[in-house]
GROMACS .gro file of C-alpha atoms in nm:
model
  227
    1LEU     CA    1   0.448  10.778  10.339
    2ALA     CA    2   0.176  10.596  10.445
    3SER     CA    3   0.145  10.782  10.834
    4MET     CA    4   0.122  11.081  10.594
    5GLY     CA    5  -0.098  10.935  10.377
    6LEU     CA    6   0.044  10.886  10.102
    7ALA     CA    7   0.060  10.573   9.877
    8VAL     CA    8   0.308  10.371   9.913
    9PRO     CA    9   0.537  10.189   9.659
   10ALA     CA   10   0.575   9.842   9.689
   11HIS     CA   11   0.984   9.858   9.592
   12TYR     CA   12   1.029  10.111   9.851
   13ASP     CA   13   1.253  10.025  10.150
   14GLY     CA   14   1.326  10.421  10.241
   15ILE     CA   15   1.690  10.378  10.211
   16SER     CA   16   1.762  10.286   9.827
   17ALA     CA   17   1.459  10.514   9.704
   18TYR     CA   18   1.700  10.814   9.676
   19GLN     CA   19   2.064  10.815   9.498
   20ALA     CA   20   2.237  11.103   9.527
   21PRO     CA   21   2.400  11.228   9.160
   22GLN     CA   22   2.687  11.095   9.044
   23PRO     CA   23   2.978  11.358   9.035
   24LYS     CA   24   3.117  11.429   8.665
   25LEU     CA   25   3.464  11.367   8.558
   26VAL     CA   26   3.643  11.479   8.274
   27HIS     CA   27   3.850  11.229   8.035
   28LEU     CA   28   4.224  11.357   7.948
   29ARG     CA   29   4.463  11.209   7.733
   30VAL     CA   30   4.796  11.496   7.741
   31ASP     CA   31   5.029  11.478   7.490
   32ALA     CA   32   5.328  11.644   7.629
   33VAL     CA   33   5.650  11.707   7.446
   34ILE     CA   34   5.930  11.806   7.667
   35ARG     CA   35   6.216  12.046   7.609
   36VAL     CA   36   6.565  12.200   7.750
   37LEU     CA   37   6.596  12.544   7.836
   38GLY     CA   38   6.943  12.630   7.648
   39GLN     CA   39   6.968  12.323   7.495
   40SER     CA   40   6.967  12.178   7.110
   41GLY     CA   41   6.752  11.969   6.905
   42ASP     CA   42   6.419  12.032   6.737
   43GLU     CA   43   6.198  11.709   6.853
   44GLY     CA   44   6.136  11.725   7.208
   45GLN     CA   45   6.111  11.414   7.434
   46LYS     CA   46   5.732  11.334   7.394
   47LYS     CA   47   5.517  11.148   7.637
   48SER     CA   48   5.176  11.066   7.734
   49VAL     CA   49   5.026  11.035   8.017
   50LYS     CA   50   4.607  10.994   8.138
   51LEU     CA   51   4.452  11.209   8.304
   52THR     CA   52   4.102  11.314   8.495
   53MET     CA   53   3.964  11.700   8.591
   54LYS     CA   54   3.604  11.796   8.766
   55PRO     CA   55   3.400  11.967   8.477
   56GLN     CA   56   3.517  12.340   8.635
   57GLU     CA   57   3.786  12.291   8.732
   58ASN     CA   58   4.078  12.552   8.634
   59PHE     CA   59   4.362  12.412   8.390
   60GLY     CA   60   4.649  12.640   8.580
   61ASP     CA   61   4.549  12.322   8.910
   62LEU     CA   62   4.564  12.076   8.651
   63LYS     CA   63   4.956  12.186   8.556
   64PRO     CA   64   5.168  12.030   8.877
   65ARG     CA   65   4.952  11.736   8.813
   66LEU     CA   66   5.119  11.679   8.532
   67LEU     CA   67   5.448  11.803   8.623
   68GLU     CA   68   5.396  11.499   8.881
   69ALA     CA   69   5.281  11.246   8.667
   70LEU     CA   70   5.632  11.313   8.394
   71GLY     CA   71   5.852  11.223   8.702
   72LEU     CA   72   5.965  11.554   8.595
   73CYS     CA   73   5.847  11.706   9.088
   74THR     CA   74   5.743  11.493   9.335
   75GLY     CA   75   5.489  11.644   9.585
   76ASP     CA   76   5.517  11.943   9.727
   77LYS     CA   77   5.876  11.997   9.501
   78LYS     CA   78   5.866  12.272   9.248
   79SER     CA   79   6.003  12.190   8.982
   80GLY     CA   80   6.144  12.504   8.751
   81ALA     CA   81   5.916  12.379   8.398
   82GLN     CA   82   5.729  12.605   8.196
   83CYS     CA   83   5.420  12.462   8.031
   84ASN     CA   84   5.146  12.604   7.785
   85PHE     CA   85   4.820  12.328   7.682
   86ARG     CA   86   4.675  12.389   7.345
   87TYR     CA   87   4.363  12.246   7.275
   88GLU     CA   88   4.222  12.096   6.922
   89ASP     CA   89   3.899  11.983   6.836
   90ASN     CA   90   3.712  11.959   6.484
   91GLY     CA   91   3.980  12.186   6.325
   92ARG     CA   92   3.986  12.391   6.665
   93ASP     CA   93   4.283  12.485   6.756
   94ALA     CA   94   4.363  12.683   7.109
   95VAL     CA   95   4.542  12.802   7.336
   96VAL     CA   96   4.376  12.704   7.643
   97TYR     CA   97   4.471  12.933   7.969
   98ASP     CA   98   4.561  12.832   8.298
   99SER     CA   99   4.197  13.036   8.446
  100ALA     CA  100   4.008  12.833   8.178
  101THR     CA  101   3.770  12.497   8.278
  102PRO     CA  102   3.720  12.174   8.030
  103GLY     CA  103   3.353  12.336   8.100
  104PHE     CA  104   3.444  12.603   7.897
  105PHE     CA  105   3.537  12.399   7.623
  106GLY     CA  106   3.276  12.161   7.594
  107MET     CA  107   3.497  11.897   7.697
  108GLU     CA  108   3.276  11.567   7.766
  109VAL     CA  109   3.180  11.446   8.081
  110ALA     CA  110   3.155  11.124   8.241
  111ASP     CA  111   3.016  10.976   8.561
  112ALA     CA  112   3.269  10.953   8.794
  113GLY     CA  113   3.238  10.514   8.862
  114ILE     CA  114   3.227  10.487   8.471
  115SER     CA  115   3.572  10.314   8.393
  116SER     CA  116   3.853  10.478   8.204
  117SER     CA  117   3.819  10.298   7.902
  118ALA     CA  118   3.431  10.313   7.850
  119ALA     CA  119   3.474  10.727   7.894
  120PRO     CA  120   3.490  10.952   7.634
  121VAL     CA  121   3.861  11.134   7.566
  122SER     CA  122   3.958  11.459   7.495
  123ARG     CA  123   4.252  11.517   7.416
  124LEU     CA  124   4.506  11.815   7.496
  125ARG     CA  125   4.913  11.859   7.390
  126ALA     CA  126   5.097  12.023   7.607
  127ASN     CA  127   5.446  12.246   7.564
  128ILE     CA  128   5.749  12.203   7.874
  129LEU     CA  129   6.011  12.398   7.878
  130LEU     CA  130   6.284  12.300   8.164
  131SER     CA  131   6.555  12.452   8.330
  132GLY     CA  132   6.855  12.300   8.395
  133GLY     CA  133   6.815  12.285   8.746
  134ALA     CA  134   6.512  12.052   8.700
  135ALA     CA  135   6.661  11.903   8.395
  136SER     CA  136   7.000  11.749   8.602
  137SER     CA  137   6.694  11.638   8.955
  138SER     CA  138   6.501  11.466   8.681
  139SER     CA  139   6.610  11.163   8.502
  140SER     CA  140   6.328  11.212   8.222
  141ALA     CA  141   6.397  11.586   8.164
  142SER     CA  142   6.761  11.435   8.118
  143ALA     CA  143   6.688  11.251   7.860
  144ALA     CA  144   6.561  11.537   7.661
  145PRO     CA  145   6.783  11.687   7.349
  146LYS     CA  146   6.843  11.984   7.357
  147GLN     CA  147   6.661  12.312   7.212
  148ASP     CA  148   6.804  12.549   6.922
  149TRP     CA  149   6.653  12.913   6.970
  150GLY     CA  150   6.851  13.034   6.779
  151PRO     CA  151   7.060  13.362   6.829
  152ILE     CA  152   6.954  13.603   7.170
  153LEU     CA  153   6.836  13.908   7.102
  154THR     CA  154   6.759  14.169   7.391
  155PHE     CA  155   6.458  14.351   7.432
  156SER     CA  156   6.337  14.647   7.605
  157ALA     CA  157   5.991  14.553   7.774
  158ARG     CA  158   5.795  14.881   7.879
  159THR     CA  159   5.427  14.874   8.073
  160THR     CA  160   5.199  15.131   7.959
  161THR     CA  161   5.096  15.190   8.356
  162SER     CA  162   5.490  15.311   8.453
  163GLU     CA  163   5.790  15.431   8.270
  164GLN     CA  164   5.952  15.096   8.415
  165ALA     CA  165   6.163  14.870   8.127
  166TYR     CA  166   6.201  14.543   8.205
  167GLN     CA  167   6.502  14.368   7.936
  168ILE     CA  168   6.393  14.001   7.892
  169LYS     CA  169   6.659  13.762   7.722
  170LEU     CA  170   6.463  13.597   7.346
  171GLY     CA  171   6.585  13.361   7.119
  172THR     CA  172   6.492  13.453   6.782
  173LYS     CA  173   6.303  13.087   6.699
  174GLN     CA  174   6.165  13.105   7.049
  175PRO     CA  175   5.781  13.208   7.116
  176PHE     CA  176   5.643  13.525   7.254
  177SER     CA  177   5.527  13.296   7.532
  178TYR     CA  178   5.833  13.207   7.651
  179PHE     CA  179   5.865  13.599   7.729
  180VAL     CA  180   5.586  13.673   7.897
  181GLU     CA  181   5.696  13.433   8.151
  182SER     CA  182   5.994  13.587   8.237
  183LEU     CA  183   5.841  13.886   8.233
  184ARG     CA  184   5.625  13.768   8.521
  185LYS     CA  185   5.933  13.654   8.713
  186GLN     CA  186   6.053  14.027   8.689
  187ILE     CA  187   5.703  14.142   8.842
  188SER     CA  188   5.575  14.097   9.206
  189ASN     CA  189   5.215  14.002   9.203
  190ALA     CA  190   5.228  13.940   8.841
  191PRO     CA  191   4.934  13.929   8.655
  192LEU     CA  192   4.818  13.580   8.528
  193ALA     CA  193   5.007  13.525   8.170
  194SER     CA  194   4.707  13.510   7.994
  195GLN     CA  195   4.600  13.889   8.103
  196ILE     CA  196   4.921  14.058   7.955
  197VAL     CA  197   4.915  14.198   7.627
  198LEU     CA  198   5.157  14.264   7.427
  199LYS     CA  199   5.193  14.450   7.142
  200PHE     CA  200   5.543  14.585   6.854
  201ASP     CA  201   5.489  14.817   6.665
  202GLY     CA  202   5.161  14.934   6.745
  203GLU     CA  203   5.033  14.530   6.680
  204LYS     CA  204   4.927  14.267   6.901
  205LEU     CA  205   5.191  13.976   6.859
  206ASN     CA  206   5.071  13.584   6.902
  207LEU     CA  207   5.261  13.415   7.174
  208ASN     CA  208   5.259  13.175   6.917
  209HIS     CA  209   5.567  13.332   6.649
  210THR     CA  210   5.887  13.419   6.731
  211PRO     CA  211   6.049  13.742   6.707
  212ALA     CA  212   6.226  13.618   6.366
  213LYS     CA  213   5.861  13.544   6.219
  214CYS     CA  214   5.780  13.973   6.327
  215ASP     CA  215   6.149  14.050   6.210
  216MET     CA  216   6.293  14.161   6.556
  217GLU     CA  217   6.609  14.270   6.565
  218ASP     CA  218   6.839  14.376   6.922
  219GLU     CA  219   6.692  14.607   7.089
  220ASP     CA  220   6.347  14.644   7.002
  221MET     CA  221   6.085  14.781   7.228
  222ILE     CA  222   5.750  14.551   7.337
  223GLU     CA  223   5.456  14.736   7.501
  224VAL     CA  224   5.350  14.570   7.754
  225SER     CA  225   5.010  14.548   7.848
  226GLY     CA  226   4.786  14.387   8.152
  227VAL     CA  227   5.047  14.433   8.437
   0.00000   0.00000   0.00000
């Protein structure tokens, strides 16, 4: 600095004057309820884990890390689990889509170097549904009680872009979010679940509602858009 004719601060040592900005992280507590497909029981197994993610990271990328933290899969080994997040804050209860980020919800961030005990914590709820195969391969899953979804109904799902119809089975007490996941498995190059819209009798279906709540019957037709 002196060679350029600039004043040199007394504390300047030429090395430590510049400090790179600390990366930011969001600290999460995830309260998970684990259920097993086709088993009876209402409560499910409850577990809580602490995780961190970047403010602009997609929540879809958090799911495999959560399943691994819960012992439902390891490394590259895939589980047959379906996972859905919800975020509650100041009276707001919102569905968390895979493409959403912590920044979208305004979750608090902290410097990466700060201890987890001192960092602000945001809370997520996770509903996890395990297939029979995933349950048998995991001691944690096998401990989860069975879920009673009620009598099974068969629905016809017809897309707005083609004449092809899909047959989807769903329990009367089972949320339509499971309908969407079953449909995606039958469609090649399926879009994200957040892009799929279901309608019955011209009315958009809430994916948290059930056939019983909507007074639906066996062999009813559901219109699907976004695929």
